[in-house]
PDB file of N, CA and C and ligand atoms in Angstrom:
ATOM      1  N   MET A   7     -30.211  -6.206-171.368  1.00  0.00           N
ATOM      2  CA  MET A   7     -30.472  -7.331-170.461  1.00  0.00           C
ATOM      3  C   MET A   7     -30.928  -8.549-171.268  1.00  0.00           C
ATOM      4  N   GLN A   8     -30.387  -9.715-170.891  1.00  0.00           N
ATOM      5  CA  GLN A   8     -30.708 -10.936-171.637  1.00  0.00           C
ATOM      6  C   GLN A   8     -32.040 -11.539-171.212  1.00  0.00           C
ATOM      7  N   ILE A   9     -32.492 -11.144-170.029  1.00  0.00           N
ATOM      8  CA  ILE A   9     -33.642 -11.819-169.442  1.00  0.00           C
ATOM      9  C   ILE A   9     -34.922 -11.059-169.748  1.00  0.00           C
ATOM     10  N   LYS A  10     -35.967 -11.796-170.035  1.00  0.00           N
ATOM     11  CA  LYS A  10     -37.251 -11.187-170.349  1.00  0.00           C
ATOM     12  C   LYS A  10     -38.329 -11.744-169.419  1.00  0.00           C
ATOM     13  N   LYS A  11     -39.448 -11.042-169.408  1.00  0.00           N
ATOM     14  CA  LYS A  11     -40.594 -11.490-168.631  1.00  0.00           C
ATOM     15  C   LYS A  11     -40.980 -12.921-169.023  1.00  0.00           C
ATOM     16  N   ASN A  12     -41.346 -13.715-168.011  1.00  0.00           N
ATOM     17  CA  ASN A  12     -41.750 -15.118-168.160  1.00  0.00           C
ATOM     18  C   ASN A  12     -40.595 -16.084-168.367  1.00  0.00           C
ATOM     19  N   ASP A  13     -39.357 -15.585-168.380  1.00  0.00           N
ATOM     20  CA  ASP A  13     -38.214 -16.491-168.368  1.00  0.00           C
ATOM     21  C   ASP A  13     -38.114 -17.146-166.997  1.00  0.00           C
ATOM     22  N   ASN A  14     -37.462 -18.292-166.940  1.00  0.00           N
ATOM     23  CA  ASN A  14     -37.098 -18.881-165.656  1.00  0.00           C
ATOM     24  C   ASN A  14     -35.651 -18.552-165.366  1.00  0.00           C
ATOM     25  N   VAL A  15     -35.390 -18.210-164.097  1.00  0.00           N
ATOM     26  CA  VAL A  15     -34.036 -17.849-163.710  1.00  0.00           C
ATOM     27  C   VAL A  15     -33.654 -18.600-162.445  1.00  0.00           C
ATOM     28  N   ILE A  16     -32.352 -18.682-162.187  1.00  0.00           N
ATOM     29  CA  ILE A  16     -31.838 -19.212-160.926  1.00  0.00           C
ATOM     30  C   ILE A  16     -31.006 -18.120-160.276  1.00  0.00           C
ATOM     31  N   VAL A  17     -31.179 -17.994-158.962  1.00  0.00           N
ATOM     32  CA  VAL A  17     -30.461 -16.953-158.231  1.00  0.00           C
ATOM     33  C   VAL A  17     -29.064 -17.465-157.882  1.00  0.00           C
ATOM     34  N   THR A  18     -28.047 -16.650-158.128  1.00  0.00           N
ATOM     35  CA  THR A  18     -26.665 -17.108-157.946  1.00  0.00           C
ATOM     36  C   THR A  18     -25.985 -16.495-156.730  1.00  0.00           C
ATOM     37  N   SER A  19     -26.611 -15.516-156.096  1.00  0.00           N
ATOM     38  CA  SER A  19     -26.007 -15.005-154.864  1.00  0.00           C
ATOM     39  C   SER A  19     -27.076 -14.353-154.007  1.00  0.00           C
ATOM     40  N   GLY A  20     -26.720 -14.099-152.749  1.00  0.00           N
ATOM     41  CA  GLY A  20     -27.675 -13.510-151.826  1.00  0.00           C
ATOM     42  C   GLY A  20     -28.459 -14.567-151.091  1.00  0.00           C
ATOM     43  N   LYS A  21     -29.460 -14.139-150.326  1.00  0.00           N
ATOM     44  CA  LYS A  21     -30.159 -15.075-149.442  1.00  0.00           C
ATOM     45  C   LYS A  21     -31.038 -16.068-150.197  1.00  0.00           C
ATOM     46  N   GLU A  22     -31.361 -15.782-151.441  1.00  0.00           N
ATOM     47  CA  GLU A  22     -32.193 -16.693-152.229  1.00  0.00           C
ATOM     48  C   GLU A  22     -31.361 -17.567-153.167  1.00  0.00           C
ATOM     49  N   LYS A  23     -30.063 -17.628-152.914  1.00  0.00           N
ATOM     50  CA  LYS A  23     -29.155 -18.381-153.781  1.00  0.00           C
ATOM     51  C   LYS A  23     -29.635 -19.805-154.027  1.00  0.00           C
ATOM     52  N   GLY A  24     -29.597 -20.225-155.286  1.00  0.00           N
ATOM     53  CA  GLY A  24     -29.969 -21.590-155.632  1.00  0.00           C
ATOM     54  C   GLY A  24     -31.432 -21.780-155.947  1.00  0.00           C
ATOM     55  N   LYS A  25     -32.248 -20.764-155.652  1.00  0.00           N
ATOM     56  CA  LYS A  25     -33.681 -20.894-155.928  1.00  0.00           C
ATOM     57  C   LYS A  25     -34.004 -20.493-157.364  1.00  0.00           C
ATOM     58  N   ARG A  26     -35.057 -21.112-157.859  1.00  0.00           N
ATOM     59  CA  ARG A  26     -35.514 -20.798-159.205  1.00  0.00           C
ATOM     60  C   ARG A  26     -36.871 -20.111-159.168  1.00  0.00           C
ATOM     61  N   GLY A  27     -37.123 -19.354-160.180  1.00  0.00           N
ATOM     62  CA  GLY A  27     -38.442 -18.753-160.263  1.00  0.00           C
ATOM     63  C   GLY A  27     -38.688 -18.164-161.634  1.00  0.00           C
ATOM     64  N   ARG A  28     -39.935 -17.740-161.821  1.00  0.00           N
ATOM     65  CA  ARG A  28     -40.336 -17.166-163.096  1.00  0.00           C
ATOM     66  C   ARG A  28     -40.294 -15.644-162.989  1.00  0.00           C
ATOM     67  N   VAL A  29     -39.746 -15.019-163.997  1.00  0.00           N
ATOM     68  CA  VAL A  29     -39.648 -13.563-164.008  1.00  0.00           C
ATOM     69  C   VAL A  29     -41.035 -12.967-164.285  1.00  0.00           C
ATOM     70  N   ILE A  30     -41.467 -12.080-163.385  1.00  0.00           N
ATOM     71  CA  ILE A  30     -42.782 -11.476-163.581  1.00  0.00           C
ATOM     72  C   ILE A  30     -42.699 -10.015-164.020  1.00  0.00           C
ATOM     73  N   ALA A  31     -41.522  -9.408-163.901  1.00  0.00           N
ATOM     74  CA  ALA A  31     -41.345  -8.042-164.409  1.00  0.00           C
ATOM     75  C   ALA A  31     -39.867  -7.764-164.556  1.00  0.00           C
ATOM     76  N   VAL A  32     -39.506  -6.962-165.537  1.00  0.00           N
ATOM     77  CA  VAL A  32     -38.113  -6.532-165.682  1.00  0.00           C
ATOM     78  C   VAL A  32     -38.049  -5.015-165.710  1.00  0.00           C
ATOM     79  N   TYR A  33     -36.994  -4.502-165.104  1.00  0.00           N
ATOM     80  CA  TYR A  33     -36.758  -3.058-165.083  1.00  0.00           C
ATOM     81  C   TYR A  33     -35.390  -2.799-165.701  1.00  0.00           C
ATOM     82  N   PRO A  34     -35.321  -2.747-167.031  1.00  0.00           N
ATOM     83  CA  PRO A  34     -34.017  -2.669-167.706  1.00  0.00           C
ATOM     84  C   PRO A  34     -33.191  -1.456-167.289  1.00  0.00           C
ATOM     85  N   SER A  35     -33.827  -0.340-167.032  1.00  0.00           N
ATOM     86  CA  SER A  35     -33.047   0.850-166.697  1.00  0.00           C
ATOM     87  C   SER A  35     -32.356   0.704-165.350  1.00  0.00           C
ATOM     88  N   ALA A  36     -32.948  -0.064-164.450  1.00  0.00           N
ATOM     89  CA  ALA A  36     -32.342  -0.300-163.138  1.00  0.00           C
ATOM     90  C   ALA A  36     -31.544  -1.605-163.114  1.00  0.00           C
ATOM     91  N   ASN A  37     -31.608  -2.357-164.216  1.00  0.00           N
ATOM     92  CA  ASN A  37     -30.962  -3.673-164.291  1.00  0.00           C
ATOM     93  C   ASN A  37     -31.451  -4.613-163.182  1.00  0.00           C
ATOM     94  N   ARG A  38     -32.752  -4.554-162.921  1.00  0.00           N
ATOM     95  CA  ARG A  38     -33.349  -5.373-161.878  1.00  0.00           C
ATOM     96  C   ARG A  38     -34.567  -6.091-162.415  1.00  0.00           C
ATOM     97  N   LEU A  39     -34.966  -7.133-161.702  1.00  0.00           N
ATOM     98  CA  LEU A  39     -36.148  -7.852-162.114  1.00  0.00           C
ATOM     99  C   LEU A  39     -36.878  -8.431-160.915  1.00  0.00           C
ATOM    100  N   LEU A  40     -38.151  -8.708-161.126  1.00  0.00           N
ATOM    101  CA  LEU A  40     -38.979  -9.338-160.102  1.00  0.00           C
ATOM    102  C   LEU A  40     -39.129 -10.801-160.454  1.00  0.00           C
ATOM    103  N   VAL A  41     -38.893 -11.662-159.465  1.00  0.00           N
ATOM    104  CA  VAL A  41     -39.046 -13.095-159.678  1.00  0.00           C
ATOM    105  C   VAL A  41     -40.145 -13.593-158.749  1.00  0.00           C
ATOM    106  N   GLU A  42     -41.061 -14.344-159.337  1.00  0.00           N
ATOM    107  CA  GLU A  42     -42.223 -14.813-158.594  1.00  0.00           C
ATOM    108  C   GLU A  42     -41.811 -15.556-157.325  1.00  0.00           C
ATOM    109  N   LYS A  43     -42.341 -15.133-156.195  1.00  0.00           N
ATOM    110  CA  LYS A  43     -42.149 -15.776-154.884  1.00  0.00           C
ATOM    111  C   LYS A  43     -40.715 -15.723-154.368  1.00  0.00           C
ATOM    112  N   LEU A  44     -39.862 -14.929-154.974  1.00  0.00           N
ATOM    113  CA  LEU A  44     -38.496 -14.801-154.476  1.00  0.00           C
ATOM    114  C   LEU A  44     -38.233 -13.384-153.993  1.00  0.00           C
ATOM    115  N   ASN A  45     -37.332 -13.316-152.994  1.00  0.00           N
ATOM    116  CA  ASN A  45     -36.978 -12.022-152.404  1.00  0.00           C
ATOM    117  C   ASN A  45     -38.209 -11.289-151.877  1.00  0.00           C
ATOM    118  N   MET A  46     -39.036 -12.059-151.163  1.00  0.00           N
ATOM    119  CA  MET A  46     -40.267 -11.493-150.628  1.00  0.00           C
ATOM    120  C   MET A  46     -39.960 -10.524-149.487  1.00  0.00           C
ATOM    121  N   ILE A  47     -40.690  -9.439-149.465  1.00  0.00           N
ATOM    122  CA  ILE A  47     -40.583  -8.521-148.338  1.00  0.00           C
ATOM    123  C   ILE A  47     -41.967  -8.344-147.742  1.00  0.00           C
ATOM    124  N   LYS A  48     -41.981  -8.055-146.461  1.00  0.00           N
ATOM    125  CA  LYS A  48     -43.255  -7.833-145.790  1.00  0.00           C
ATOM    126  C   LYS A  48     -43.532  -6.339-145.743  1.00  0.00           C
ATOM    127  N   ARG A  49     -44.718  -6.002-146.117  1.00  0.00           N
ATOM    128  CA  ARG A  49     -45.146  -4.611-146.062  1.00  0.00           C
ATOM    129  C   ARG A  49     -46.287  -4.491-145.068  1.00  0.00           C
ATOM    130  N   HIS A  50     -46.124  -3.584-144.168  1.00  0.00           N
ATOM    131  CA  HIS A  50     -47.218  -3.330-143.237  1.00  0.00           C
ATOM    132  C   HIS A  50     -48.128  -2.290-143.861  1.00  0.00           C
ATOM    133  N   THR A  51     -49.376  -2.641-143.973  1.00  0.00           N
ATOM    134  CA  THR A  51     -50.292  -1.712-144.636  1.00  0.00           C
ATOM    135  C   THR A  51     -51.434  -1.330-143.704  1.00  0.00           C
ATOM    136  N   ARG A  52     -51.885  -0.136-143.889  1.00  0.00           N
ATOM    137  CA  ARG A  52     -53.071   0.311-143.170  1.00  0.00           C
ATOM    138  C   ARG A  52     -54.308  -0.093-143.967  1.00  0.00           C
ATOM    139  N   PRO A  53     -55.423  -0.231-143.287  1.00  0.00           N
ATOM    140  CA  PRO A  53     -56.656  -0.525-144.034  1.00  0.00           C
ATOM    141  C   PRO A  53     -56.942   0.595-145.027  1.00  0.00           C
ATOM    142  N   ASN A  54     -57.333   0.219-146.218  1.00  0.00           N
ATOM    143  CA  ASN A  54     -57.769   1.218-147.193  1.00  0.00           C
ATOM    144  C   ASN A  54     -58.871   0.612-148.049  1.00  0.00           C
ATOM    145  N   GLN A  55     -59.198   1.285-149.105  1.00  0.00           N
ATOM    146  CA  GLN A  55     -60.341   0.817-149.889  1.00  0.00           C
ATOM    147  C   GLN A  55     -60.076  -0.505-150.598  1.00  0.00           C
ATOM    148  N   GLN A  56     -58.805  -0.704-151.047  1.00  0.00           N
ATOM    149  CA  GLN A  56     -58.520  -1.970-151.729  1.00  0.00           C
ATOM    150  C   GLN A  56     -58.357  -3.114-150.730  1.00  0.00           C
ATOM    151  N   LEU A  57     -57.870  -2.765-149.559  1.00  0.00           N
ATOM    152  CA  LEU A  57     -57.475  -3.788-148.604  1.00  0.00           C
ATOM    153  C   LEU A  57     -58.108  -3.407-147.272  1.00  0.00           C
ATOM    154  N   ARG A  58     -59.296  -3.903-147.038  1.00  0.00           N
ATOM    155  CA  ARG A  58     -60.076  -3.424-145.914  1.00  0.00           C
ATOM    156  C   ARG A  58     -59.448  -3.739-144.568  1.00  0.00           C
ATOM    157  N   GLN A  59     -58.731  -4.884-144.516  1.00  0.00           N
ATOM    158  CA  GLN A  59     -58.221  -5.275-143.217  1.00  0.00           C
ATOM    159  C   GLN A  59     -56.864  -4.684-142.865  1.00  0.00           C
ATOM    160  N   GLY A  60     -56.109  -4.286-143.877  1.00  0.00           N
ATOM    161  CA  GLY A  60     -54.750  -3.855-143.586  1.00  0.00           C
ATOM    162  C   GLY A  60     -53.926  -5.035-143.125  1.00  0.00           C
ATOM    163  N   GLY A  61     -52.836  -4.774-142.415  1.00  0.00           N
ATOM    164  CA  GLY A  61     -52.029  -5.863-141.914  1.00  0.00           C
ATOM    165  C   GLY A  61     -50.762  -6.027-142.708  1.00  0.00           C
ATOM    166  N   ILE A  62     -50.266  -7.266-142.770  1.00  0.00           N
ATOM    167  CA  ILE A  62     -48.977  -7.505-143.411  1.00  0.00           C
ATOM    168  C   ILE A  62     -49.198  -8.160-144.770  1.00  0.00           C
ATOM    169  N   VAL A  63     -48.620  -7.558-145.768  1.00  0.00           N
ATOM    170  CA  VAL A  63     -48.716  -8.100-147.123  1.00  0.00           C
ATOM    171  C   VAL A  63     -47.315  -8.468-147.566  1.00  0.00           C
ATOM    172  N   GLU A  64     -47.177  -9.668-148.129  1.00  0.00           N
ATOM    173  CA  GLU A  64     -45.875 -10.038-148.661  1.00  0.00           C
ATOM    174  C   GLU A  64     -45.855  -9.797-150.151  1.00  0.00           C
ATOM    175  N   LYS A  65     -44.772  -9.199-150.614  1.00  0.00           N
ATOM    176  CA  LYS A  65     -44.655  -9.003-152.053  1.00  0.00           C
ATOM    177  C   LYS A  65     -43.204  -9.141-152.482  1.00  0.00           C
ATOM    178  N   GLU A  66     -43.033  -9.404-153.761  1.00  0.00           N
ATOM    179  CA  GLU A  66     -41.684  -9.550-154.295  1.00  0.00           C
ATOM    180  C   GLU A  66     -40.986  -8.196-154.320  1.00  0.00           C
ATOM    181  N   SER A  67     -39.668  -8.218-154.068  1.00  0.00           N
ATOM    182  CA  SER A  67     -38.904  -7.011-154.298  1.00  0.00           C
ATOM    183  C   SER A  67     -37.851  -7.319-155.364  1.00  0.00           C
ATOM    184  N   PRO A  68     -37.444  -6.310-156.113  1.00  0.00           N
ATOM    185  CA  PRO A  68     -36.580  -6.570-157.271  1.00  0.00           C
ATOM    186  C   PRO A  68     -35.210  -7.127-156.878  1.00  0.00           C
ATOM    187  N   ILE A  69     -34.709  -8.016-157.709  1.00  0.00           N
ATOM    188  CA  ILE A  69     -33.385  -8.609-157.557  1.00  0.00           C
ATOM    189  C   ILE A  69     -32.502  -8.043-158.666  1.00  0.00           C
ATOM    190  N   SER A  70     -31.234  -7.802-158.344  1.00  0.00           N
ATOM    191  CA  SER A  70     -30.312  -7.339-159.388  1.00  0.00           C
ATOM    192  C   SER A  70     -30.149  -8.408-160.459  1.00  0.00           C
ATOM    193  N   ALA A  71     -30.202  -8.001-161.693  1.00  0.00           N
ATOM    194  CA  ALA A  71     -30.025  -8.946-162.799  1.00  0.00           C
ATOM    195  C   ALA A  71     -28.653  -9.603-162.758  1.00  0.00           C
ATOM    196  N   ALA A  72     -27.702  -8.958-162.086  1.00  0.00           N
ATOM    197  CA  ALA A  72     -26.358  -9.540-161.964  1.00  0.00           C
ATOM    198  C   ALA A  72     -26.356 -10.762-161.058  1.00  0.00           C
ATOM    199  N   ASN A  73     -27.398 -10.932-160.235  1.00  0.00           N
ATOM    200  CA  ASN A  73     -27.449 -12.034-159.275  1.00  0.00           C
ATOM    201  C   ASN A  73     -28.310 -13.198-159.727  1.00  0.00           C
ATOM    202  N   VAL A  74     -28.743 -13.180-160.964  1.00  0.00           N
ATOM    203  CA  VAL A  74     -29.511 -14.310-161.469  1.00  0.00           C
ATOM    204  C   VAL A  74     -28.925 -14.771-162.806  1.00  0.00           C
ATOM    205  N   ARG A  75     -29.194 -16.028-163.123  1.00  0.00           N
ATOM    206  CA  ARG A  75     -28.852 -16.516-164.459  1.00  0.00           C
ATOM    207  C   ARG A  75     -30.102 -17.074-165.105  1.00  0.00           C
ATOM    208  N   LEU A  76     -30.167 -16.883-166.379  1.00  0.00           N
ATOM    209  CA  LEU A  76     -31.270 -17.415-167.162  1.00  0.00           C
ATOM    210  C   LEU A  76     -31.196 -18.940-167.209  1.00  0.00           C
ATOM    211  N   ILE A  77     -32.352 -19.597-167.072  1.00  0.00           N
ATOM    212  CA  ILE A  77     -32.414 -21.039-167.278  1.00  0.00           C
ATOM    213  C   ILE A  77     -33.012 -21.280-168.656  1.00  0.00           C
ATOM    214  N   CYS A  78     -32.303 -22.042-169.448  1.00  0.00           N
ATOM    215  CA  CYS A  78     -32.754 -22.329-170.810  1.00  0.00           C
ATOM    216  C   CYS A  78     -34.026 -23.164-170.764  1.00  0.00           C
ATOM    217  N   SER A  79     -35.029 -22.767-171.521  1.00  0.00           N
ATOM    218  CA  SER A  79     -36.281 -23.514-171.532  1.00  0.00           C
ATOM    219  C   SER A  79     -36.158 -24.811-172.324  1.00  0.00           C
ATOM    220  N   LYS A  80     -35.094 -24.945-173.088  1.00  0.00           N
ATOM    221  CA  LYS A  80     -34.922 -26.150-173.905  1.00  0.00           C
ATOM    222  C   LYS A  80     -34.076 -27.205-173.196  1.00  0.00           C
ATOM    223  N   CYS A  81     -32.939 -26.795-172.623  1.00  0.00           N
ATOM    224  CA  CYS A  81     -32.065 -27.788-171.981  1.00  0.00           C
ATOM    225  C   CYS A  81     -32.159 -27.736-170.458  1.00  0.00           C
ATOM    226  N   ASP A  82     -32.929 -26.774-169.906  1.00  0.00           N
ATOM    227  CA  ASP A  82     -33.193 -26.680-168.472  1.00  0.00           C
ATOM    228  C   ASP A  82     -31.924 -26.470-167.655  1.00  0.00           C
ATOM    229  N   LYS A  83     -30.922 -25.811-168.214  1.00  0.00           N
ATOM    230  CA  LYS A  83     -29.701 -25.513-167.478  1.00  0.00           C
ATOM    231  C   LYS A  83     -29.487 -24.011-167.419  1.00  0.00           C
ATOM    232  N   PRO A  84     -28.825 -23.548-166.332  1.00  0.00           N
ATOM    233  CA  PRO A  84     -28.456 -22.129-166.307  1.00  0.00           C
ATOM    234  C   PRO A  84     -27.543 -21.847-167.497  1.00  0.00           C
ATOM    235  N   THR A  85     -27.784 -20.771-168.177  1.00  0.00           N
ATOM    236  CA  THR A  85     -27.041 -20.544-169.409  1.00  0.00           C
ATOM    237  C   THR A  85     -26.835 -19.064-169.669  1.00  0.00           C
ATOM    238  N   THR A  86     -26.017 -18.784-170.636  1.00  0.00           N
ATOM    239  CA  THR A  86     -25.967 -17.450-171.206  1.00  0.00           C
ATOM    240  C   THR A  86     -26.453 -17.564-172.640  1.00  0.00           C
ATOM    241  N   VAL A  87     -26.925 -16.479-173.143  1.00  0.00           N
ATOM    242  CA  VAL A  87     -27.448 -16.509-174.501  1.00  0.00           C
ATOM    243  C   VAL A  87     -26.668 -15.529-175.370  1.00  0.00           C
ATOM    244  N   SER A  88     -26.630 -15.821-176.636  1.00  0.00           N
ATOM    245  CA  SER A  88     -26.098 -14.848-177.585  1.00  0.00           C
ATOM    246  C   SER A  88     -27.249 -14.339-178.430  1.00  0.00           C
ATOM    247  N   ARG A  89     -27.064 -13.139-178.903  1.00  0.00           N
ATOM    248  CA  ARG A  89     -28.066 -12.563-179.796  1.00  0.00           C
ATOM    249  C   ARG A  89     -27.685 -12.900-181.218  1.00  0.00           C
ATOM    250  N   GLN A  90     -28.639 -13.368-181.971  1.00  0.00           N
ATOM    251  CA  GLN A  90     -28.338 -13.722-183.348  1.00  0.00           C
ATOM    252  C   GLN A  90     -29.237 -12.943-184.289  1.00  0.00           C
ATOM    253  N   ASP A  91     -28.621 -12.287-185.209  1.00  0.00           N
ATOM    254  CA  ASP A  91     -29.384 -11.505-186.181  1.00  0.00           C
ATOM    255  C   ASP A  91     -30.106 -12.418-187.153  1.00  0.00           C
ATOM    256  N   GLN A  92     -31.370 -12.141-187.334  1.00  0.00           N
ATOM    257  CA  GLN A  92     -32.141 -12.921-188.285  1.00  0.00           C
ATOM    258  C   GLN A  92     -32.368 -12.135-189.570  1.00  0.00           C
ATOM    259  N   GLY A  93     -31.669 -11.041-189.696  1.00  0.00           N
ATOM    260  CA  GLY A  93     -31.902 -10.163-190.833  1.00  0.00           C
ATOM    261  C   GLY A  93     -33.005  -9.180-190.499  1.00  0.00           C
ATOM    262  N   GLY A  94     -32.915  -8.004-191.048  1.00  0.00           N
ATOM    263  CA  GLY A  94     -33.913  -6.987-190.725  1.00  0.00           C
ATOM    264  C   GLY A  94     -33.790  -6.579-189.277  1.00  0.00           C
ATOM    265  N   ASP A  95     -34.927  -6.388-188.612  1.00  0.00           N
ATOM    266  CA  ASP A  95     -34.931  -5.927-187.231  1.00  0.00           C
ATOM    267  C   ASP A  95     -34.947  -7.058-186.218  1.00  0.00           C
ATOM    268  N   SER A  96     -35.188  -8.280-186.685  1.00  0.00           N
ATOM    269  CA  SER A  96     -35.425  -9.329-185.704  1.00  0.00           C
ATOM    270  C   SER A  96     -34.120  -9.951-185.239  1.00  0.00           C
ATOM    271  N   ARG A  97     -34.019 -10.059-183.917  1.00  0.00           N
ATOM    272  CA  ARG A  97     -32.895 -10.755-183.319  1.00  0.00           C
ATOM    273  C   ARG A  97     -33.449 -11.772-182.337  1.00  0.00           C
ATOM    274  N   VAL A  98     -32.847 -12.931-182.293  1.00  0.00           N
ATOM    275  CA  VAL A  98     -33.317 -13.966-181.384  1.00  0.00           C
ATOM    276  C   VAL A  98     -32.224 -14.287-180.382  1.00  0.00           C
ATOM    277  N   ARG A  99     -32.640 -14.900-179.274  1.00  0.00           N
ATOM    278  CA  ARG A  99     -31.671 -15.344-178.282  1.00  0.00           C
ATOM    279  C   ARG A  99     -31.351 -16.817-178.531  1.00  0.00           C
ATOM    280  N   VAL A 100     -30.087 -17.150-178.465  1.00  0.00           N
ATOM    281  CA  VAL A 100     -29.663 -18.527-178.696  1.00  0.00           C
ATOM    282  C   VAL A 100     -28.896 -19.016-177.471  1.00  0.00           C
ATOM    283  N   CYS A 101     -29.302 -20.163-176.946  1.00  0.00           N
ATOM    284  CA  CYS A 101     -28.654 -20.752-175.773  1.00  0.00           C
ATOM    285  C   CYS A 101     -27.252 -21.215-176.125  1.00  0.00           C
ATOM    286  N   LYS A 102     -26.282 -20.853-175.263  1.00  0.00           N
ATOM    287  CA  LYS A 102     -24.898 -21.267-175.553  1.00  0.00           C
ATOM    288  C   LYS A 102     -24.633 -22.698-175.161  1.00  0.00           C
ATOM    289  N   ASN A 103     -25.547 -23.317-174.384  1.00  0.00           N
ATOM    290  CA  ASN A 103     -25.387 -24.738-174.070  1.00  0.00           C
ATOM    291  C   ASN A 103     -25.827 -25.619-175.231  1.00  0.00           C
ATOM    292  N   CYS A 104     -27.068 -25.416-175.644  1.00  0.00           N
ATOM    293  CA  CYS A 104     -27.666 -26.358-176.579  1.00  0.00           C
ATOM    294  C   CYS A 104     -27.889 -25.774-177.962  1.00  0.00           C
ATOM    295  N   ASN A 105     -27.560 -24.472-178.119  1.00  0.00           N
ATOM    296  CA  ASN A 105     -27.713 -23.794-179.398  1.00  0.00           C
ATOM    297  C   ASN A 105     -29.151 -23.716-179.907  1.00  0.00           C
ATOM    298  N   GLU A 106     -30.103 -23.914-179.013  1.00  0.00           N
ATOM    299  CA  GLU A 106     -31.496 -23.772-179.412  1.00  0.00           C
ATOM    300  C   GLU A 106     -31.905 -22.298-179.329  1.00  0.00           C
ATOM    301  N   THR A 107     -32.819 -21.921-180.175  1.00  0.00           N
ATOM    302  CA  THR A 107     -33.384 -20.584-180.141  1.00  0.00           C
ATOM    303  C   THR A 107     -34.405 -20.500-179.015  1.00  0.00           C
ATOM    304  N   LEU A 108     -34.342 -19.428-178.234  1.00  0.00           N
ATOM    305  CA  LEU A 108     -35.190 -19.365-177.045  1.00  0.00           C
ATOM    306  C   LEU A 108     -36.463 -18.546-177.191  1.00  0.00           C
ATOM    307  N   ASP A 109     -36.559 -17.687-178.177  1.00  0.00           N
ATOM    308  CA  ASP A 109     -37.723 -16.802-178.192  1.00  0.00           C
ATOM    309  C   ASP A 109     -38.995 -17.402-178.742  1.00  0.00           C
TER     310      ASP A 109
HETATM  311 ZN1   ZN B 204     -30.240 -24.643-173.793  1.00  0.00          ZN
END
């Protein structure tokens, strides 16, 4: 997956299409990610020790990585990145729009 935590992404399909947000978690094995304030779902909860009142809690639900595109932090455009070997174990992401290194 090209996208990492704290990246900004734009949603390209589904009900949140066109919205941007910051990635707060990635699940590479499921190819899904959580984006702050996007794809919110309502959870009805009973009162418990953490949440004395219970009621409705809104939280993010994961979005398929196929439905978002990375926004380059340098040129601020939706982009794809290439991986570039820096020698040894280190690889960096490079924006295909502006050729800037993103990591
Ligand atoms: Zn760029």
